[in-house]
């Protein structure tokens, strides 16, 4: 049962295992309680009206009714949680009014950072009366400030560490597919971590040209 005073979060995902996983992440956060996850997107408006959650974690691709359609009609704060990370999907989600977009799969600390930022935004909004431009800017800063604390001082996420170690130990440039298979993660996840490691200069990107088609991206350790 929800704890009095906690922010109530509704998870909408057609995969019950994913819904339960995200609910457990929410319940680990002090001040937050996950409601029973919803799989059938057609029931979401009624569930929201009946249970009145403070926040909805909403998948984008859902049977029957898409997350984008729901985001446009739900009178509640929405954070979209989806593996559909193409720019057009993120742009459409923001146009539909979502407050943030979290790409699946993600570490618990990533969701925690988003929830903390959202809670900070809600507290500041509740304490405000008439807002000037500076106050509005501070609301946006509060909403997004959680991103700054997403990486703990202890270092990179375990998955990122595993990707980096995989490339470092290989002794030769590796493709995204090779890294994904070696680490045991989805190719899209491997691509995301590899891109972040290249951006931080922990790894280098090398283009491998074959006889035809696009050059293949390969990754190797950056020289020190």
Coordinates of C-alpha atoms in Angstrom, one line a residue:
X1 CA 0.0 0.0 0.0
X2 CA 1.2 3.5 -0.7
X3 CA 2.8 5.3 2.3
X4 CA 1.0 8.6 3.2
X5 CA 3.0 11.6 1.9
X6 CA 4.9 9.6 -0.7
X7 CA 4.7 10.6 -4.4
X8 CA 2.6 7.9 -6.1
X9 CA 4.0 6.7 -9.4
X10 CA 2.1 4.6 -12.0
X11 CA 4.1 2.5 -14.4
X12 CA 2.6 1.7 -17.7
X13 CA 4.4 -1.1 -19.7
X14 CA 2.9 -4.0 -21.7
X15 CA 5.7 -6.3 -20.4
X16 CA 4.7 -7.2 -16.8
X17 CA 8.3 -8.1 -16.0
X18 CA 9.6 -4.7 -17.0
X19 CA 6.7 -3.1 -15.1
X20 CA 7.5 -4.9 -11.9
X21 CA 11.2 -4.2 -12.3
X22 CA 10.6 -0.4 -12.7
X23 CA 8.1 -0.6 -9.8
X24 CA 10.8 -2.1 -7.6
X25 CA 13.2 0.7 -8.6
X26 CA 10.6 3.3 -7.6
X27 CA 9.9 1.7 -4.3
X28 CA 13.6 1.8 -3.4
X29 CA 13.5 5.6 -3.6
X30 CA 12.6 7.3 -0.3
X31 CA 9.5 9.4 -0.7
X32 CA 8.1 7.4 -3.7
X33 CA 5.6 4.6 -3.9
X34 CA 4.8 2.6 -7.1
X35 CA 1.2 1.8 -7.7
X36 CA 0.3 -1.5 -9.4
X37 CA 1.8 -1.5 -12.9
X38 CA -0.6 -1.3 -15.8
X39 CA -0.2 -3.4 -19.0
X40 CA -3.3 -2.6 -21.0
X41 CA -2.9 1.0 -22.3
X42 CA -6.7 1.2 -22.9
X43 CA -7.3 1.3 -19.2
X44 CA -4.8 3.9 -18.3
X45 CA -7.1 7.0 -18.3
X46 CA -9.6 5.2 -16.0
X47 CA -6.7 4.1 -13.7
X48 CA -5.3 7.6 -13.6
X49 CA -8.7 9.1 -12.8
X50 CA -9.4 6.5 -10.0
X51 CA -5.9 6.4 -8.4
X52 CA -4.7 9.9 -9.1
X53 CA -1.0 9.2 -9.3
X54 CA 1.4 12.1 -9.0
X55 CA 3.6 10.8 -11.9
X56 CA 3.3 8.3 -14.7
X57 CA 6.2 6.4 -16.1
X58 CA 4.9 5.7 -19.6
X59 CA 6.3 3.4 -22.3
X60 CA 6.1 4.8 -25.9
X61 CA 5.2 1.6 -27.9
X62 CA 2.1 0.1 -26.4
X63 CA -0.6 -2.1 -28.0
X64 CA -4.0 -0.5 -28.7
X65 CA -3.0 3.1 -27.6
X66 CA 0.4 4.5 -28.0
X67 CA 2.3 6.3 -25.2
X68 CA 2.3 9.5 -27.3
X69 CA -1.5 9.5 -27.5
X70 CA -1.8 8.9 -23.8
X71 CA 0.7 11.6 -22.9
X72 CA -1.4 14.2 -24.8
X73 CA -4.6 13.4 -22.9
X74 CA -3.5 12.5 -19.4
X75 CA -3.8 15.3 -16.8
X76 CA -0.8 14.2 -14.9
X77 CA 3.0 14.6 -15.0
X78 CA 4.6 12.1 -17.4
X79 CA 8.1 10.8 -17.8
X80 CA 8.5 8.6 -20.9
X81 CA 10.5 5.4 -20.5
X82 CA 11.3 3.7 -23.8
X83 CA 13.9 1.9 -25.9
X84 CA 12.6 3.9 -28.9
X85 CA 15.5 6.4 -28.8
X86 CA 15.3 7.7 -32.4
X87 CA 15.4 11.5 -32.5
X88 CA 11.9 11.7 -34.0
X89 CA 10.4 9.7 -31.2
X90 CA 12.1 11.9 -28.5
X91 CA 11.0 15.1 -30.3
X92 CA 7.4 13.7 -30.6
X93 CA 7.4 12.8 -26.9
X94 CA 8.5 16.3 -25.9
X95 CA 5.9 17.8 -28.1
X96 CA 3.3 15.6 -26.4
X97 CA 4.2 17.2 -23.1
X98 CA 6.4 14.7 -21.3
X99 CA 8.8 16.1 -18.7
X100 CA 11.7 13.8 -19.4
X101 CA 12.6 10.8 -21.6
X102 CA 14.5 7.9 -20.1
X103 CA 16.0 5.3 -22.5
X104 CA 15.6 1.6 -21.7
X105 CA 17.4 -0.3 -20.4
X106 CA 18.8 1.9 -17.6
X107 CA 20.5 1.7 -14.3
X108 CA 18.5 2.3 -11.1
X109 CA 20.6 5.4 -10.5
X110 CA 19.4 7.0 -13.8
X111 CA 15.8 6.7 -12.8
X112 CA 16.6 7.9 -9.3
X113 CA 18.1 11.0 -10.7
X114 CA 15.1 11.7 -12.8
X115 CA 12.7 11.2 -9.9
X116 CA 14.8 13.4 -7.6
X117 CA 14.8 16.2 -10.1
X118 CA 11.0 15.9 -10.7
X119 CA 10.3 15.9 -6.9
X120 CA 12.5 19.0 -6.5
X121 CA 10.5 20.7 -9.3
X122 CA 7.2 19.7 -7.7
X123 CA 8.2 21.0 -4.3
X124 CA 9.4 24.4 -5.7
X125 CA 6.2 24.7 -7.8
X126 CA 4.0 24.0 -4.7
X127 CA 5.9 26.7 -2.7
X128 CA 5.5 29.3 -5.4
X129 CA 2.9 31.9 -6.0
X130 CA 3.3 34.4 -8.8
X131 CA 6.4 33.4 -10.9
X132 CA 8.8 35.8 -12.6
X133 CA 11.1 34.6 -15.4
X134 CA 13.9 33.8 -12.9
X135 CA 11.5 31.5 -10.9
X136 CA 10.4 29.7 -14.0
X137 CA 14.0 29.2 -15.0
X138 CA 14.7 27.7 -11.6
X139 CA 11.8 25.3 -12.0
X140 CA 13.3 24.0 -15.2
X141 CA 16.7 23.8 -13.6
X142 CA 15.3 21.8 -10.7
X143 CA 13.5 19.4 -13.1
X144 CA 16.8 18.7 -15.0
X145 CA 19.3 19.0 -12.1
X146 CA 19.0 15.3 -11.3
X147 CA 21.0 14.6 -14.5
X148 CA 24.0 16.2 -12.9
X149 CA 23.9 13.6 -10.0
X150 CA 23.2 10.6 -12.2
X151 CA 26.9 9.4 -12.0
X152 CA 27.8 8.6 -8.4
X153 CA 31.2 9.6 -7.1
X154 CA 32.2 5.9 -7.0
X155 CA 32.7 5.9 -10.8
X156 CA 30.9 4.6 -13.9
X157 CA 27.9 2.2 -13.9
X158 CA 28.7 -1.5 -13.8
X159 CA 27.6 -2.0 -17.4
X160 CA 29.8 0.8 -18.6
X161 CA 32.7 -0.6 -16.7
X162 CA 32.1 -4.0 -18.3
X163 CA 32.0 -2.5 -21.8
X164 CA 35.2 -0.6 -21.2
X165 CA 37.0 -3.6 -19.8
X166 CA 35.8 -5.7 -22.7
X167 CA 37.4 -3.4 -25.3
X168 CA 40.5 -2.9 -23.2
X169 CA 41.1 -6.6 -22.8
X170 CA 40.5 -7.5 -26.4
X171 CA 43.8 -6.4 -27.8
X172 CA 42.1 -5.4 -31.1
X173 CA 39.3 -3.1 -32.2
X174 CA 35.8 -4.6 -31.6
X175 CA 32.5 -4.0 -33.3
X176 CA 29.3 -3.1 -31.5
X177 CA 28.0 -6.7 -32.1
X178 CA 31.2 -8.2 -30.6
X179 CA 31.0 -6.1 -27.5
X180 CA 27.3 -6.8 -27.0
X181 CA 27.8 -10.5 -27.3
X182 CA 30.8 -10.5 -25.0
X183 CA 29.2 -8.4 -22.3
X184 CA 25.8 -10.0 -22.6
X185 CA 23.7 -6.9 -23.4
X186 CA 21.6 -5.7 -26.2
X187 CA 23.3 -4.2 -29.2
X188 CA 21.5 -0.8 -28.7
X189 CA 22.7 -0.8 -25.1
X190 CA 26.3 -1.5 -26.2
X191 CA 26.2 1.2 -28.8
X192 CA 25.0 3.7 -26.2
X193 CA 27.8 2.9 -23.7
X194 CA 30.4 2.8 -26.5
X195 CA 29.3 6.3 -27.7
X196 CA 29.6 7.7 -24.2
X197 CA 33.0 6.2 -23.7
X198 CA 34.2 7.7 -27.0
X199 CA 32.8 11.1 -25.9
X200 CA 34.7 10.9 -22.7
X201 CA 37.8 9.9 -24.6
X202 CA 38.1 6.6 -22.8
X203 CA 37.8 4.8 -26.1
X204 CA 38.5 5.6 -29.7
X205 CA 36.3 5.1 -32.7
X206 CA 37.8 3.5 -35.8
X207 CA 36.1 3.2 -39.2
X208 CA 36.7 -0.1 -40.9
X209 CA 36.0 0.0 -44.7
X210 CA 34.9 -3.2 -46.5
X211 CA 34.3 -3.9 -50.1
X212 CA 30.8 -2.4 -50.1
X213 CA 28.3 -0.6 -47.9
X214 CA 28.8 1.7 -45.0
X215 CA 32.1 1.5 -43.0
X216 CA 31.8 -0.5 -39.8
X217 CA 32.4 1.2 -36.5
X218 CA 35.1 -0.4 -34.3
X219 CA 36.2 0.6 -30.9
X220 CA 39.7 0.5 -29.3
X221 CA 41.4 1.8 -26.2
X222 CA 42.5 5.4 -26.4
X223 CA 46.3 6.0 -26.2
X224 CA 47.5 7.5 -22.9

